[in-house]
Amino acid sequence: EITNEALIPRPFVAIALGDESNKRSTAGAASSYHGVEKNDLSVVLVDGALKTNMEGKAWVVEEMNKIETRNLIQKRAGELVPPSPAFGMVAEGLFVALSENNVYKFPDANLAAMSWRVTRSMLIEPRHIIEKMQQMRRGGATLRSLECLQAYLRHPDWPALYSEARNSDVVLHLFAYYVEQYVACEIACRAGGGVPLQALTKSSMRGIQTVVVVKDTAESPEEADLLVSGGWKMG
């Protein structure tokens, strides 16, 4: 507070608090359904890359909520061996990411068969995968877990974006894309200093002079009133 008072001119800071899933409340074009145009995010905003990564993770969750996608995932759970080395590697990488545990090491080809017996159990109930994805705390990944996941992304069996393997397998692409976006988001978050140790609340924002609430013009009057009374949500 003393430092803030001593600064001339006084700093003006804009804080935008939005939905963690970065999802709009109104339907629109496919490129803007989870926020705004991706090119605008990366060009206009300093943290545009991070928001794009969050948008990618939200898209995966949205796709996995579709019944046809869940059926495909459950079908994979019934297979005794992974359909391809790439799928086994991606499923293992997703398991490591969602577990948020530092005990896992770099991928080992000698343990591929054993790891599939563990990871395929994750595919039995896709709802649990979705719930875990939604519970992932941004900025919560440790340096060790990121190094482990980056080793998965560099592995020869990890399928590249737009590769034939990913174009022909929806589940493979969704799992791989989530891990890639998760790693990129966590790296960008660490590079930017991480997230606040304490969530911003009315009591912890005493040094802020003005709070401007931005709402979606397509929201109902009830939702608009809720935003004004709450004061901390942005449409």
Coordinates of C-alpha atoms in Angstrom, one line a residue:
E1 CA 0.0 0.0 0.0
I2 CA 2.9 2.4 0.8
T3 CA 4.5 1.7 -2.5
N4 CA 1.2 2.2 -4.3
E5 CA 0.7 5.6 -2.7
A6 CA 4.2 6.7 -3.6
L7 CA 3.8 6.0 -7.3
I8 CA 3.3 9.1 -9.5
P9 CA 1.1 8.9 -11.6
R10 CA -1.1 6.4 -9.8
P11 CA -1.2 3.1 -11.6
F12 CA -4.4 2.1 -13.4
V13 CA -5.0 -1.6 -13.5
A14 CA -7.8 -3.5 -15.2
I15 CA -8.7 -6.9 -13.8
A16 CA -11.1 -9.2 -15.8
L17 CA -12.5 -12.1 -13.8
G18 CA -14.3 -14.6 -16.0
D19 CA -15.4 -18.2 -16.2
E20 CA -12.5 -20.6 -15.8
S21 CA -13.8 -22.7 -18.8
N22 CA -13.7 -19.5 -20.9
K23 CA -17.1 -20.4 -22.4
R24 CA -19.6 -17.9 -23.7
S25 CA -23.3 -18.2 -22.7
T26 CA -24.5 -17.7 -26.2
A27 CA -24.1 -19.9 -29.3
G28 CA -22.1 -18.5 -32.2
A29 CA -19.6 -19.5 -34.8
A30 CA -17.5 -22.5 -34.2
S31 CA -14.3 -20.4 -34.0
S32 CA -15.8 -18.1 -31.3
Y33 CA -18.0 -20.4 -29.3
H34 CA -15.5 -20.7 -26.4
G35 CA -14.6 -17.0 -26.2
V36 CA -13.5 -14.7 -29.0
E37 CA -11.6 -15.3 -32.2
K38 CA -8.3 -17.1 -31.5
N39 CA -6.3 -14.7 -33.7
D40 CA -7.6 -11.7 -31.6
L41 CA -6.6 -13.5 -28.4
S42 CA -3.0 -14.0 -29.5
V43 CA -2.5 -10.6 -31.1
V44 CA -4.4 -8.2 -28.8
L45 CA -3.8 -9.7 -25.4
V46 CA -0.5 -10.2 -23.6
D47 CA -1.7 -13.4 -22.1
G48 CA -3.6 -14.4 -25.3
A49 CA -1.6 -17.6 -25.7
L50 CA -2.6 -18.8 -22.3
K51 CA -6.3 -18.0 -23.0
T52 CA -6.1 -19.9 -26.2
N53 CA -4.8 -22.9 -24.4
M54 CA -7.6 -22.6 -21.9
E55 CA -10.0 -22.4 -24.8
G56 CA -8.5 -25.6 -26.2
K57 CA -9.0 -27.5 -23.0
A58 CA -12.6 -26.3 -22.8
W59 CA -13.3 -27.5 -26.3
V60 CA -12.0 -31.0 -25.4
V61 CA -14.4 -31.1 -22.5
E62 CA -17.3 -29.9 -24.7
E63 CA -16.5 -32.6 -27.3
M64 CA -16.2 -35.4 -24.6
N65 CA -19.6 -34.5 -23.3
K66 CA -21.2 -35.7 -26.5
I67 CA -22.7 -39.2 -26.3
E68 CA -21.0 -40.5 -29.4
T69 CA -17.6 -39.5 -28.1
R70 CA -18.3 -41.2 -24.7
N71 CA -19.3 -44.4 -26.6
L72 CA -16.0 -44.4 -28.5
I73 CA -14.0 -43.9 -25.3
Q74 CA -15.9 -46.8 -23.6
K75 CA -15.2 -49.0 -26.6
R76 CA -11.5 -48.4 -26.2
A77 CA -11.8 -49.6 -22.5
G78 CA -12.8 -53.1 -23.7
E79 CA -9.7 -53.6 -25.8
L80 CA -7.0 -55.9 -24.3
V81 CA -4.2 -54.0 -26.1
P82 CA -4.0 -50.4 -27.2
P83 CA -5.2 -50.0 -30.8
S84 CA -1.8 -48.4 -31.7
P85 CA 1.4 -47.4 -29.9
A86 CA 0.3 -43.8 -30.3
F87 CA -2.9 -44.4 -28.5
G88 CA -1.2 -46.2 -25.6
M89 CA 1.3 -43.3 -25.3
V90 CA -1.4 -40.6 -25.3
A91 CA -3.7 -42.5 -22.9
E92 CA -0.7 -42.9 -20.5
G93 CA 0.2 -39.2 -20.9
L94 CA -3.4 -38.2 -20.1
F95 CA -3.4 -40.4 -17.0
V96 CA -0.2 -38.8 -15.8
A97 CA -1.6 -35.3 -16.4
L98 CA -4.9 -35.9 -14.6
S99 CA -3.3 -37.7 -11.7
E100 CA -1.3 -34.6 -10.7
N101 CA 1.2 -36.9 -9.0
N102 CA 5.0 -36.4 -9.0
V103 CA 5.8 -40.2 -8.7
Y104 CA 5.5 -40.8 -12.4
K105 CA 8.7 -40.8 -14.5
F106 CA 9.4 -40.6 -18.2
P107 CA 7.7 -43.0 -20.6
D108 CA 9.2 -46.5 -20.7
A109 CA 8.6 -48.9 -23.5
N110 CA 9.2 -51.8 -21.3
L111 CA 6.2 -50.8 -19.1
A112 CA 3.8 -50.1 -21.9
A113 CA 1.8 -53.3 -21.5
M114 CA 1.4 -52.8 -17.7
S115 CA 0.6 -49.1 -18.1
W116 CA -2.3 -50.0 -20.6
R117 CA -3.9 -52.2 -17.9
V118 CA -3.9 -49.2 -15.6
T119 CA -4.9 -46.5 -18.1
R120 CA -7.7 -48.5 -19.8
S121 CA -9.6 -48.6 -16.5
M122 CA -9.8 -44.8 -16.8
L123 CA -11.7 -45.2 -20.0
I124 CA -14.6 -47.2 -18.5
E125 CA -16.4 -44.1 -17.2
P126 CA -15.7 -41.0 -19.4
R127 CA -17.7 -38.9 -17.0
H128 CA -15.0 -39.2 -14.4
I129 CA -12.4 -38.1 -17.0
I130 CA -14.5 -35.0 -17.7
E131 CA -15.0 -34.2 -14.0
K132 CA -11.3 -34.5 -13.4
M133 CA -10.5 -32.2 -16.4
Q134 CA -12.9 -29.6 -15.0
Q135 CA -11.3 -29.9 -11.5
M136 CA -7.7 -29.3 -12.7
R137 CA -6.4 -26.2 -11.0
R138 CA -4.7 -23.8 -13.3
G139 CA -1.1 -23.2 -12.2
G140 CA -1.1 -26.3 -10.1
A141 CA 1.4 -28.4 -12.1
T142 CA 4.8 -28.8 -10.5
L143 CA 8.1 -28.5 -12.5
R144 CA 8.7 -32.2 -12.2
S145 CA 5.3 -33.1 -13.6
L146 CA 5.7 -30.7 -16.5
E147 CA 9.1 -32.2 -17.3
C148 CA 7.5 -35.6 -17.3
L149 CA 4.7 -34.6 -19.6
Q150 CA 7.1 -32.8 -21.9
A151 CA 9.0 -36.1 -22.3
Y152 CA 5.7 -37.7 -23.4
L153 CA 5.1 -34.9 -26.0
R154 CA 8.7 -35.4 -27.4
H155 CA 8.4 -39.2 -27.6
P156 CA 8.4 -40.7 -31.1
D157 CA 5.1 -42.5 -30.5
W158 CA 3.3 -39.2 -29.7
P159 CA 1.2 -38.3 -32.7
A160 CA 1.8 -34.9 -34.3
L161 CA -1.1 -32.5 -34.8
Y162 CA -2.9 -33.0 -38.1
S163 CA -1.2 -36.4 -38.5
E164 CA -3.0 -39.3 -40.1
A165 CA -3.3 -41.1 -36.7
R166 CA -5.1 -38.2 -35.1
N167 CA -7.2 -37.4 -38.1
S168 CA -8.6 -40.9 -38.1
D169 CA -9.1 -41.3 -34.4
V170 CA -11.3 -38.8 -32.6
V171 CA -10.5 -40.1 -29.1
L172 CA -6.8 -40.1 -29.7
H173 CA -6.9 -36.5 -30.9
L174 CA -9.0 -35.3 -28.0
F175 CA -6.8 -36.9 -25.4
A176 CA -3.6 -35.7 -27.1
Y177 CA -4.9 -32.2 -27.7
Y178 CA -5.9 -31.8 -24.0
V179 CA -2.4 -32.9 -22.8
E180 CA -0.7 -30.5 -25.2
Q181 CA -2.9 -27.6 -24.3
Y182 CA -2.6 -28.4 -20.5
V183 CA 1.2 -28.4 -20.7
A184 CA 1.4 -25.2 -22.8
C185 CA -1.1 -23.5 -20.4
E186 CA 0.9 -24.5 -17.3
I187 CA 4.2 -23.4 -18.8
A188 CA 2.8 -20.0 -19.8
C189 CA 1.3 -19.7 -16.3
R190 CA 4.6 -20.4 -14.6
A191 CA 6.4 -18.0 -17.0
G192 CA 4.0 -15.3 -16.0
G193 CA 4.6 -15.7 -12.3
G194 CA 1.9 -18.3 -11.5
V195 CA -1.5 -17.7 -10.0
P196 CA -2.3 -15.7 -6.9
L197 CA -1.9 -17.8 -3.7
Q198 CA -5.3 -16.5 -2.5
A199 CA -8.4 -16.1 -4.6
L200 CA -9.5 -12.5 -5.3
T201 CA -12.5 -11.7 -3.1
K202 CA -14.2 -8.5 -2.0
S203 CA -12.3 -8.5 1.2
S204 CA -8.9 -9.0 -0.5
M205 CA -9.4 -6.2 -3.1
R206 CA -9.2 -3.2 -0.9
G207 CA -6.5 -1.5 -2.9
I208 CA -8.7 -1.5 -6.0
Q209 CA -10.5 1.8 -6.6
T210 CA -13.1 0.8 -9.2
V211 CA -14.5 -2.5 -10.4
V212 CA -16.2 -2.5 -13.8
V213 CA -18.5 -5.5 -14.4
V214 CA -18.8 -6.5 -18.0
K215 CA -21.9 -8.5 -19.0
D216 CA -23.0 -10.4 -22.0
T217 CA -25.6 -8.4 -23.8
A218 CA -27.5 -11.6 -24.7
E219 CA -28.0 -12.5 -21.0
S220 CA -31.4 -12.5 -19.5
P221 CA -32.4 -9.7 -17.1
E222 CA -32.1 -12.2 -14.2
E223 CA -28.5 -13.1 -15.1
A224 CA -27.7 -9.4 -15.5
D225 CA -29.0 -8.6 -12.0
L226 CA -27.0 -11.5 -10.6
L227 CA -23.8 -10.1 -12.2
V228 CA -24.4 -6.7 -10.8
S229 CA -25.1 -8.0 -7.3
G230 CA -22.2 -10.4 -7.4
G231 CA -19.8 -7.9 -9.0
W232 CA -17.1 -10.3 -9.8
K233 CA -18.2 -12.4 -12.8
M234 CA -17.6 -11.3 -16.4
G235 CA -19.7 -12.7 -19.2

